[in-house]
PDB file of C-alpha atoms in Angstrom:
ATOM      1  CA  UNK A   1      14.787   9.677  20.668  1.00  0.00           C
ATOM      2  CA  UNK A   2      18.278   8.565  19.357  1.00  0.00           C
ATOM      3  CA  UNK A   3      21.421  10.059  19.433  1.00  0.00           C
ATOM      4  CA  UNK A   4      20.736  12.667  17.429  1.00  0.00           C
ATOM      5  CA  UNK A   5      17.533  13.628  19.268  1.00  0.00           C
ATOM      6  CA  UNK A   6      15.955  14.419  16.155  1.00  0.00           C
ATOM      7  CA  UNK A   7      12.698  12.958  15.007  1.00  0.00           C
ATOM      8  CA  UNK A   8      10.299  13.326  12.169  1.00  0.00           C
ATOM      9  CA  UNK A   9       6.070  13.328  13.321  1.00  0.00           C
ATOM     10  CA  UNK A  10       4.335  12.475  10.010  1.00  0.00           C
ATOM     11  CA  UNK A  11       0.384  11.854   9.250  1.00  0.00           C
ATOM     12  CA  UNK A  12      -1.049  11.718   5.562  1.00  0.00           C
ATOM     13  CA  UNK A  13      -4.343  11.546   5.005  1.00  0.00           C
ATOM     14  CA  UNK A  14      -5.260   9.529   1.885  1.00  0.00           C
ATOM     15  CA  UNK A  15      -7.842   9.247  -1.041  1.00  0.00           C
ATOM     16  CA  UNK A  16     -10.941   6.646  -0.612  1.00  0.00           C
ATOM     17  CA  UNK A  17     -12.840   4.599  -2.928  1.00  0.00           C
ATOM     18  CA  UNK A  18     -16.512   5.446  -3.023  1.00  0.00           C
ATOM     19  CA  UNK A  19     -19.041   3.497  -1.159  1.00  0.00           C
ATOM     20  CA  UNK A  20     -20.145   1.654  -4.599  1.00  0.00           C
ATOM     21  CA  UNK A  21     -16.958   0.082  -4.590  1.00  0.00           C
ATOM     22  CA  UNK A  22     -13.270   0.271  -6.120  1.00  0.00           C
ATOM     23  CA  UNK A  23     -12.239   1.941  -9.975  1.00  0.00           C
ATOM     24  CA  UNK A  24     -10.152  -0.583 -11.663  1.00  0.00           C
ATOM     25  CA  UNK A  25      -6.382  -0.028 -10.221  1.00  0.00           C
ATOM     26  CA  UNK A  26      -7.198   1.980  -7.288  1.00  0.00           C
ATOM     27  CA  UNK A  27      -5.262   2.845  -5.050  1.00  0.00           C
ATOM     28  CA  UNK A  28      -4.428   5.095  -2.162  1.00  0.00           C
ATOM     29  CA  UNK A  29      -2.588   8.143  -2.541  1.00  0.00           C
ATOM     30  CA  UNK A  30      -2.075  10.830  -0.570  1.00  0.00           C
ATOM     31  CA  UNK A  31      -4.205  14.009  -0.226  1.00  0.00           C
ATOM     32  CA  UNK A  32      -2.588  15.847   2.605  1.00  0.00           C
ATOM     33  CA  UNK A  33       0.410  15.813   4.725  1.00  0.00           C
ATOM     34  CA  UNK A  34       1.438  17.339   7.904  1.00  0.00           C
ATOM     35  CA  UNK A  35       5.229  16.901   9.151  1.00  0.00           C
ATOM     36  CA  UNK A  36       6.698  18.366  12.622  1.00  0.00           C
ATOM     37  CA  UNK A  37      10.404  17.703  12.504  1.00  0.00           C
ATOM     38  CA  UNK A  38      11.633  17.899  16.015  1.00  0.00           C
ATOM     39  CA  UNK A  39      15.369  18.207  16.945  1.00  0.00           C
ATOM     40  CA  UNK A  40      15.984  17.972  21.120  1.00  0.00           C
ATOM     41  CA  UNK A  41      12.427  17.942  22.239  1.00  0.00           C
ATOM     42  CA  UNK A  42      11.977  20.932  20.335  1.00  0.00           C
ATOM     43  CA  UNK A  43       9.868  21.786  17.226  1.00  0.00           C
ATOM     44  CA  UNK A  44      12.074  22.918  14.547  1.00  0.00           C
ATOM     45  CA  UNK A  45       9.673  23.190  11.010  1.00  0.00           C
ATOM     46  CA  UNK A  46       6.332  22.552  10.772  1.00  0.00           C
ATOM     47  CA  UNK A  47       4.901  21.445   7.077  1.00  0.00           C
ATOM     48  CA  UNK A  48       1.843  21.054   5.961  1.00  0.00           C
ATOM     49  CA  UNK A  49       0.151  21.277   2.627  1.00  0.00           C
ATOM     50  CA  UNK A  50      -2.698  19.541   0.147  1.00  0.00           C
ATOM     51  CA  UNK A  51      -0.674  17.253  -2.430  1.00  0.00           C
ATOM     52  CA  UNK A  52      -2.167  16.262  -5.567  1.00  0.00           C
ATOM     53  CA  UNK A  53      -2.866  12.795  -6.534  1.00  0.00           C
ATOM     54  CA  UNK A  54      -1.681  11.677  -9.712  1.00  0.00           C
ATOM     55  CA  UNK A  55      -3.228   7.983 -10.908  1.00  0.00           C
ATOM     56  CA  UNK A  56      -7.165   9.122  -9.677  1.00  0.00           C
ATOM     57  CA  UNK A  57      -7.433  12.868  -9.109  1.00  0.00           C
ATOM     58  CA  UNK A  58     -11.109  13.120  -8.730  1.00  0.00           C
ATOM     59  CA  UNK A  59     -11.776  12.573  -4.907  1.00  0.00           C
ATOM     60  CA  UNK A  60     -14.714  10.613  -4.232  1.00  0.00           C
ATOM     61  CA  UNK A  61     -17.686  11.941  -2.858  1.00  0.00           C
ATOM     62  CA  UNK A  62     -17.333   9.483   0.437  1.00  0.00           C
ATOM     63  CA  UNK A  63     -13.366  10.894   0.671  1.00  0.00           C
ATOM     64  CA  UNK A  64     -14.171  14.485   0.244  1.00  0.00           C
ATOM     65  CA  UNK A  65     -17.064  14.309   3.388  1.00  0.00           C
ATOM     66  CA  UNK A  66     -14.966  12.080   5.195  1.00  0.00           C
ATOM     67  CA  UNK A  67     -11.960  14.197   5.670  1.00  0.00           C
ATOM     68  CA  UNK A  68     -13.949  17.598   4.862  1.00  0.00           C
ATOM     69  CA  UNK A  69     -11.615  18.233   1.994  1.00  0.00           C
ATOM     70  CA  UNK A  70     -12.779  19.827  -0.925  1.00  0.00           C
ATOM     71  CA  UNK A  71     -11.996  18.661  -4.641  1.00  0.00           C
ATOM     72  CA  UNK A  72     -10.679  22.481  -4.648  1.00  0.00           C
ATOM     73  CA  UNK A  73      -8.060  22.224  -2.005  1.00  0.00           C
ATOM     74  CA  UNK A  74      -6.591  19.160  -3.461  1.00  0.00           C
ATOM     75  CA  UNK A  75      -5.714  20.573  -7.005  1.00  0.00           C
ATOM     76  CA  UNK A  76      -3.712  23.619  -4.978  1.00  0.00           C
ATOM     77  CA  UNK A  77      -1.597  21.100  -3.574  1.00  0.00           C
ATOM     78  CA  UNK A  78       1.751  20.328  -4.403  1.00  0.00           C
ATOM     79  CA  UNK A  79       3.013  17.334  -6.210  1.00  0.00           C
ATOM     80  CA  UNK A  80       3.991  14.214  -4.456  1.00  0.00           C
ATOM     81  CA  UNK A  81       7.531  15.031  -6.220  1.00  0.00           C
ATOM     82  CA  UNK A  82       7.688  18.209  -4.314  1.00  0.00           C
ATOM     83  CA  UNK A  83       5.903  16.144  -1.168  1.00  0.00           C
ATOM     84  CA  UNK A  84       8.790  13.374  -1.679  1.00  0.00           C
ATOM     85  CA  UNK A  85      11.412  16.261  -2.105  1.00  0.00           C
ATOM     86  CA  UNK A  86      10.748  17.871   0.544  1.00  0.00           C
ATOM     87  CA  UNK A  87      10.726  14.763   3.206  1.00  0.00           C
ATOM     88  CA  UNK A  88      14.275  14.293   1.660  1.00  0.00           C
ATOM     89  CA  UNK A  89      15.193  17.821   2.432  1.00  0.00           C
ATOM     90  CA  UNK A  90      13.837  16.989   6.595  1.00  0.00           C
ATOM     91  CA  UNK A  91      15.159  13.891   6.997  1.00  0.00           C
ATOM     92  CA  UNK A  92      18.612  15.248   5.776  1.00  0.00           C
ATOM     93  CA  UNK A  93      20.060  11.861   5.722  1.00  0.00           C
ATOM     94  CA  UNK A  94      20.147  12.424   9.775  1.00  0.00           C
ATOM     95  CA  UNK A  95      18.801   8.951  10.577  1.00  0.00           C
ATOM     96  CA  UNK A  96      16.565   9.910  13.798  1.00  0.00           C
ATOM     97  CA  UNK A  97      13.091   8.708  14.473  1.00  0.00           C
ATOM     98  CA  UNK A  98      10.288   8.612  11.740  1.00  0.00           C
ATOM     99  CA  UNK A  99       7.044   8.101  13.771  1.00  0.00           C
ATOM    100  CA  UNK A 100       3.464   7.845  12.729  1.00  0.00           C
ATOM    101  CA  UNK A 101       0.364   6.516  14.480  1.00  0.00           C
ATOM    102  CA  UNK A 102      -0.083   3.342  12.771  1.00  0.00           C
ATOM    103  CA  UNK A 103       1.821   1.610   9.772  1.00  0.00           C
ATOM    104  CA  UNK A 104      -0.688   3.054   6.985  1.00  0.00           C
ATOM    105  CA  UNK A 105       1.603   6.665   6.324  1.00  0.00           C
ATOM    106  CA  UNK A 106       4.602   4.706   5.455  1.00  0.00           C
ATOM    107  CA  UNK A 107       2.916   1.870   3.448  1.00  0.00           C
ATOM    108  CA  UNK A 108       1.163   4.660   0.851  1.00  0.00           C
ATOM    109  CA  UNK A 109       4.417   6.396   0.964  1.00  0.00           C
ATOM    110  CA  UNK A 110       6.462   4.092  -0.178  1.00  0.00           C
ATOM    111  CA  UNK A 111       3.924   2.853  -2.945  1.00  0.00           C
ATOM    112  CA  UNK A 112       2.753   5.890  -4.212  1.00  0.00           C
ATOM    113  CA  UNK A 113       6.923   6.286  -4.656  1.00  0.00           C
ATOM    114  CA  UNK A 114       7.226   2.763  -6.556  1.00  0.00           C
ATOM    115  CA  UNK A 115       4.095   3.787  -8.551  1.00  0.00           C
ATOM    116  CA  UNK A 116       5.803   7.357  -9.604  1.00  0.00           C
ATOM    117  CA  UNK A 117       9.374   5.812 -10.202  1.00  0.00           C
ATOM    118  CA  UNK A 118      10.848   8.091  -7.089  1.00  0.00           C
ATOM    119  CA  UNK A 119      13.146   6.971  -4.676  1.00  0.00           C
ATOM    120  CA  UNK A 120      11.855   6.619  -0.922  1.00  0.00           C
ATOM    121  CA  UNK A 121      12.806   9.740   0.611  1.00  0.00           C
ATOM    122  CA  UNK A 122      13.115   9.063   4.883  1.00  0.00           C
ATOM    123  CA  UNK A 123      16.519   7.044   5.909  1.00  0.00           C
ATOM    124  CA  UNK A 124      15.241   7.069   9.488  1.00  0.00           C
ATOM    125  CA  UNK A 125      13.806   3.830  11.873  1.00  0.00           C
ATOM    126  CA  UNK A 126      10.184   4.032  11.627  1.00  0.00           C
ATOM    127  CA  UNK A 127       8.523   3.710  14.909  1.00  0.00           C
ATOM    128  CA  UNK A 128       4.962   3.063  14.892  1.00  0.00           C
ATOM    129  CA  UNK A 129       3.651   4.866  17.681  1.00  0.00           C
ATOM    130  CA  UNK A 130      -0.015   3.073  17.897  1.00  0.00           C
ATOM    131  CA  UNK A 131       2.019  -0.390  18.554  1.00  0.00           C
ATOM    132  CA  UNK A 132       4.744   1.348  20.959  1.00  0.00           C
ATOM    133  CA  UNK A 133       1.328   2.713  22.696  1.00  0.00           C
ATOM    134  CA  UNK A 134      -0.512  -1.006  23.006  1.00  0.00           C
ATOM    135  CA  UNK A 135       2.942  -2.632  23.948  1.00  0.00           C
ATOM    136  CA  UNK A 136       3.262   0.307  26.517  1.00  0.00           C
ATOM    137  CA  UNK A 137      -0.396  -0.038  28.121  1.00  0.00           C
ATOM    138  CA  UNK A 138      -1.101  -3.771  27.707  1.00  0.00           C
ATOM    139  CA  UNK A 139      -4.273  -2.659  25.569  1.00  0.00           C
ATOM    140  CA  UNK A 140      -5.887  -5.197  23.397  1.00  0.00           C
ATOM    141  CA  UNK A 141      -7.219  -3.422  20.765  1.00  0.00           C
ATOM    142  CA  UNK A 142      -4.876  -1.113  18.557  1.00  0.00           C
ATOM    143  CA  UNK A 143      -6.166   2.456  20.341  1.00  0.00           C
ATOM    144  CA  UNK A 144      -7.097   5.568  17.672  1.00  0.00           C
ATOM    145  CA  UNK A 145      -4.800   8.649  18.034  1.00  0.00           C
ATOM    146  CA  UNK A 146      -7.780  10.606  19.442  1.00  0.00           C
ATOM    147  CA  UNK A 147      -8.885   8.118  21.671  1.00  0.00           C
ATOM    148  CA  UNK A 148      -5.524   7.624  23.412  1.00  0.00           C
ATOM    149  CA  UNK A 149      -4.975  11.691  24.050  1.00  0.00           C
ATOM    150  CA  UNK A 150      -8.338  11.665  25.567  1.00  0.00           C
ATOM    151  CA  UNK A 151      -7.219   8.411  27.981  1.00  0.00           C
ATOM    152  CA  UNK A 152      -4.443  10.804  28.827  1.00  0.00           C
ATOM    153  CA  UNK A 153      -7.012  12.900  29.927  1.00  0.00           C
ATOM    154  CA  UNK A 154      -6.059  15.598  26.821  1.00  0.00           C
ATOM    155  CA  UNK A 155      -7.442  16.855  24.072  1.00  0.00           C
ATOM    156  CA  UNK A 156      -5.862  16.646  20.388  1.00  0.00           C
ATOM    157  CA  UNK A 157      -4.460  19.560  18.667  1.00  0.00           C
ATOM    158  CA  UNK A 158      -6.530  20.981  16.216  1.00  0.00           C
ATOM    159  CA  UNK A 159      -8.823  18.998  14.445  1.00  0.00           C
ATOM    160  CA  UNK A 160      -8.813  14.988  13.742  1.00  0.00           C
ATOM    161  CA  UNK A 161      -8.291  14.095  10.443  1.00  0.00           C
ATOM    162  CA  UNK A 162      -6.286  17.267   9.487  1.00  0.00           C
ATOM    163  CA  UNK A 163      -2.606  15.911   8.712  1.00  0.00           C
ATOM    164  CA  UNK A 164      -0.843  18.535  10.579  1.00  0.00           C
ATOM    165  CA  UNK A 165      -2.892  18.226  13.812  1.00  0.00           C
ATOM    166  CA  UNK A 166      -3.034  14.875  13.676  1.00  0.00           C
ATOM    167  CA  UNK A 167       0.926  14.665  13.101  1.00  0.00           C
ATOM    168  CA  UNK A 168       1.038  17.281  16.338  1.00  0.00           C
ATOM    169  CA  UNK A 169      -1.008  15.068  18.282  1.00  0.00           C
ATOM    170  CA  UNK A 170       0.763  12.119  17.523  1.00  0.00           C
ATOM    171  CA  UNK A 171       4.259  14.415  18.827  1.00  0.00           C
ATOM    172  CA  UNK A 172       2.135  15.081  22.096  1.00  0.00           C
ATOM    173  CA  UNK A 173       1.598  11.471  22.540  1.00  0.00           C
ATOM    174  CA  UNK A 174       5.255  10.469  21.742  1.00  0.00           C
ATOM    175  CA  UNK A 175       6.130  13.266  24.693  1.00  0.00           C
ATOM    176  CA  UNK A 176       3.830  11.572  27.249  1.00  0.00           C
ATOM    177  CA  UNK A 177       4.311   8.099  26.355  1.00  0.00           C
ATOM    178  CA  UNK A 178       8.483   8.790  26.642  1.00  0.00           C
ATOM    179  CA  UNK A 179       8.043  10.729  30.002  1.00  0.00           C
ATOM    180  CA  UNK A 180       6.312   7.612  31.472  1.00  0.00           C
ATOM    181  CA  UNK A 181       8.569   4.968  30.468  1.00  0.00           C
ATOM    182  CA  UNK A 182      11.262   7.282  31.934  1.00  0.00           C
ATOM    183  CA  UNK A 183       8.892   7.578  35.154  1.00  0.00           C
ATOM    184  CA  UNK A 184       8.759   3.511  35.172  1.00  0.00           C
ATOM    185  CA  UNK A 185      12.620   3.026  34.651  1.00  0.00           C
ATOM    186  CA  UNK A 186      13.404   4.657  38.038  1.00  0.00           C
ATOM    187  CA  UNK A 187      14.717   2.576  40.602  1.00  0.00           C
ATOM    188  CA  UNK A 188      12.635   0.959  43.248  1.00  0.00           C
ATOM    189  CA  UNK A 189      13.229   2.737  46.454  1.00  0.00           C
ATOM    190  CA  UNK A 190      15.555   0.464  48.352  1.00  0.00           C
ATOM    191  CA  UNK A 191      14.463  -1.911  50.992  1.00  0.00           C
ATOM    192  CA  UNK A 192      15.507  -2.357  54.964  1.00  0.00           C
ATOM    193  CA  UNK A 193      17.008  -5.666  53.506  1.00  0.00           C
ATOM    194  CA  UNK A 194      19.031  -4.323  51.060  1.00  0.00           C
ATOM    195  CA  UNK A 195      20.461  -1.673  52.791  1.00  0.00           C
ATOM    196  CA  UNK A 196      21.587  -4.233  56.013  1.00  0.00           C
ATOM    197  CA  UNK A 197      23.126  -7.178  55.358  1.00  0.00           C
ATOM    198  CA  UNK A 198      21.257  -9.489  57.475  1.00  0.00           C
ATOM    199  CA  UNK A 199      23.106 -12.340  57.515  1.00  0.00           C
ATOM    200  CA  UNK A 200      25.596 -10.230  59.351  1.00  0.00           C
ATOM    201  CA  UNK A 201      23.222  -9.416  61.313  1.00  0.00           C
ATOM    202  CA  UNK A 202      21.931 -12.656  62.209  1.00  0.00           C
ATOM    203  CA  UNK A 203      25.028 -14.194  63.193  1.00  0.00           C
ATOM    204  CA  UNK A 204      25.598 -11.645  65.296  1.00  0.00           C
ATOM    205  CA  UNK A 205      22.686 -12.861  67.435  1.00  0.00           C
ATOM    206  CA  UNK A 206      23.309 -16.406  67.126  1.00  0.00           C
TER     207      UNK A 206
END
């Protein structure tokens, strides 16, 4: 984490098009949210809530059994004003971390902002986590969240595809990933060689 030490876990999940194909002018918006706002390794809020979508309301039939999200759920949500407001009210204008397992969260954020006229809320450096992860562990393939908890021999909090657990999980990951770089950045044990100069000693036995 950055000076601050603070650092803001997001995960959205979003609305789908059904399997017949796309309304004219889809596009994504999001459904749910989960937030963990962490401030020196520790959790300070948790948020999570339904949010409702504005330009296509009605969830598709594929999107509802999908995420196991009912049509009811989604109209109790909040507004993605209130979503938007209160992202601006975590991030605080403290610029730590904003981290999210892939780059998908922050894309629909920032265009279901454009689309309702409202100004990006989050002024801190987005860190996709899923890349930091590959980069990390030489993996080909981008890994899923759940799949790289379980390769840390772990299970994810909660259930997948619930924005809150999934934005927990992703914090877990974050922890594990950090305390192994920190592992890897520890000096080599020294060698015989470096601790005797031995060209000195060489000479000496010339």
């Amino acid at each position: 984490m950055e000076k601050k030490n603070r650092a803001i876990f997001i995960d959205f999940e979003f609305t789908m098009p059904d399997r017949h194909g796309r309304k004219k002018g889809f596009y994504q918006e999001i459904i749910e949210a989960g937030i963990v706002l962490v401030e020196n390794g520790k959790i300070l809020e948790e948020f999570s809530s339904f949010v409702v979508p504005t330009r296509f309301p009605r969830l598709s039939e594929r999107c509802r059994s999908f995420l196991n999200i009912s049509q009811k759920q989604v109209d109790g949500g909040i507004s993605l004003d209130e979503l938007v407001n209160k992202l601006k009210s975590m991030d605080n204008q403290q610029p730590g971390l904003v981290i999210t397992w892939g780059n998908m969260d922050m894309k629909v954020l920032r265009h279901n902002c454009q689309q309702a006229g409202l100004k990006f809320p989050l002024s801190g450096k987005e860190v996709d986590l899923s890349m930091e992860y590959k980069r990390f562990f030489g993996d080909q393939n981008q890994t899923g969240l759940w799949k790289a908890v379980q390769e840390y021999g772990r299970e994810g909090t909660g259930r997948h595809h619930r924005a809150l657990d999934d934005a927990l999980t992703t914090y877990h990951i974050y922890k594990l990933v950090e305390k192994d770089k920190q592992y890897l950045k520890q000096p080599k044990p020294t060698t015989i060689g470096d601790r005797i100069d031995l060209s000195k000693l060489f000479n000496k036995f010339a």
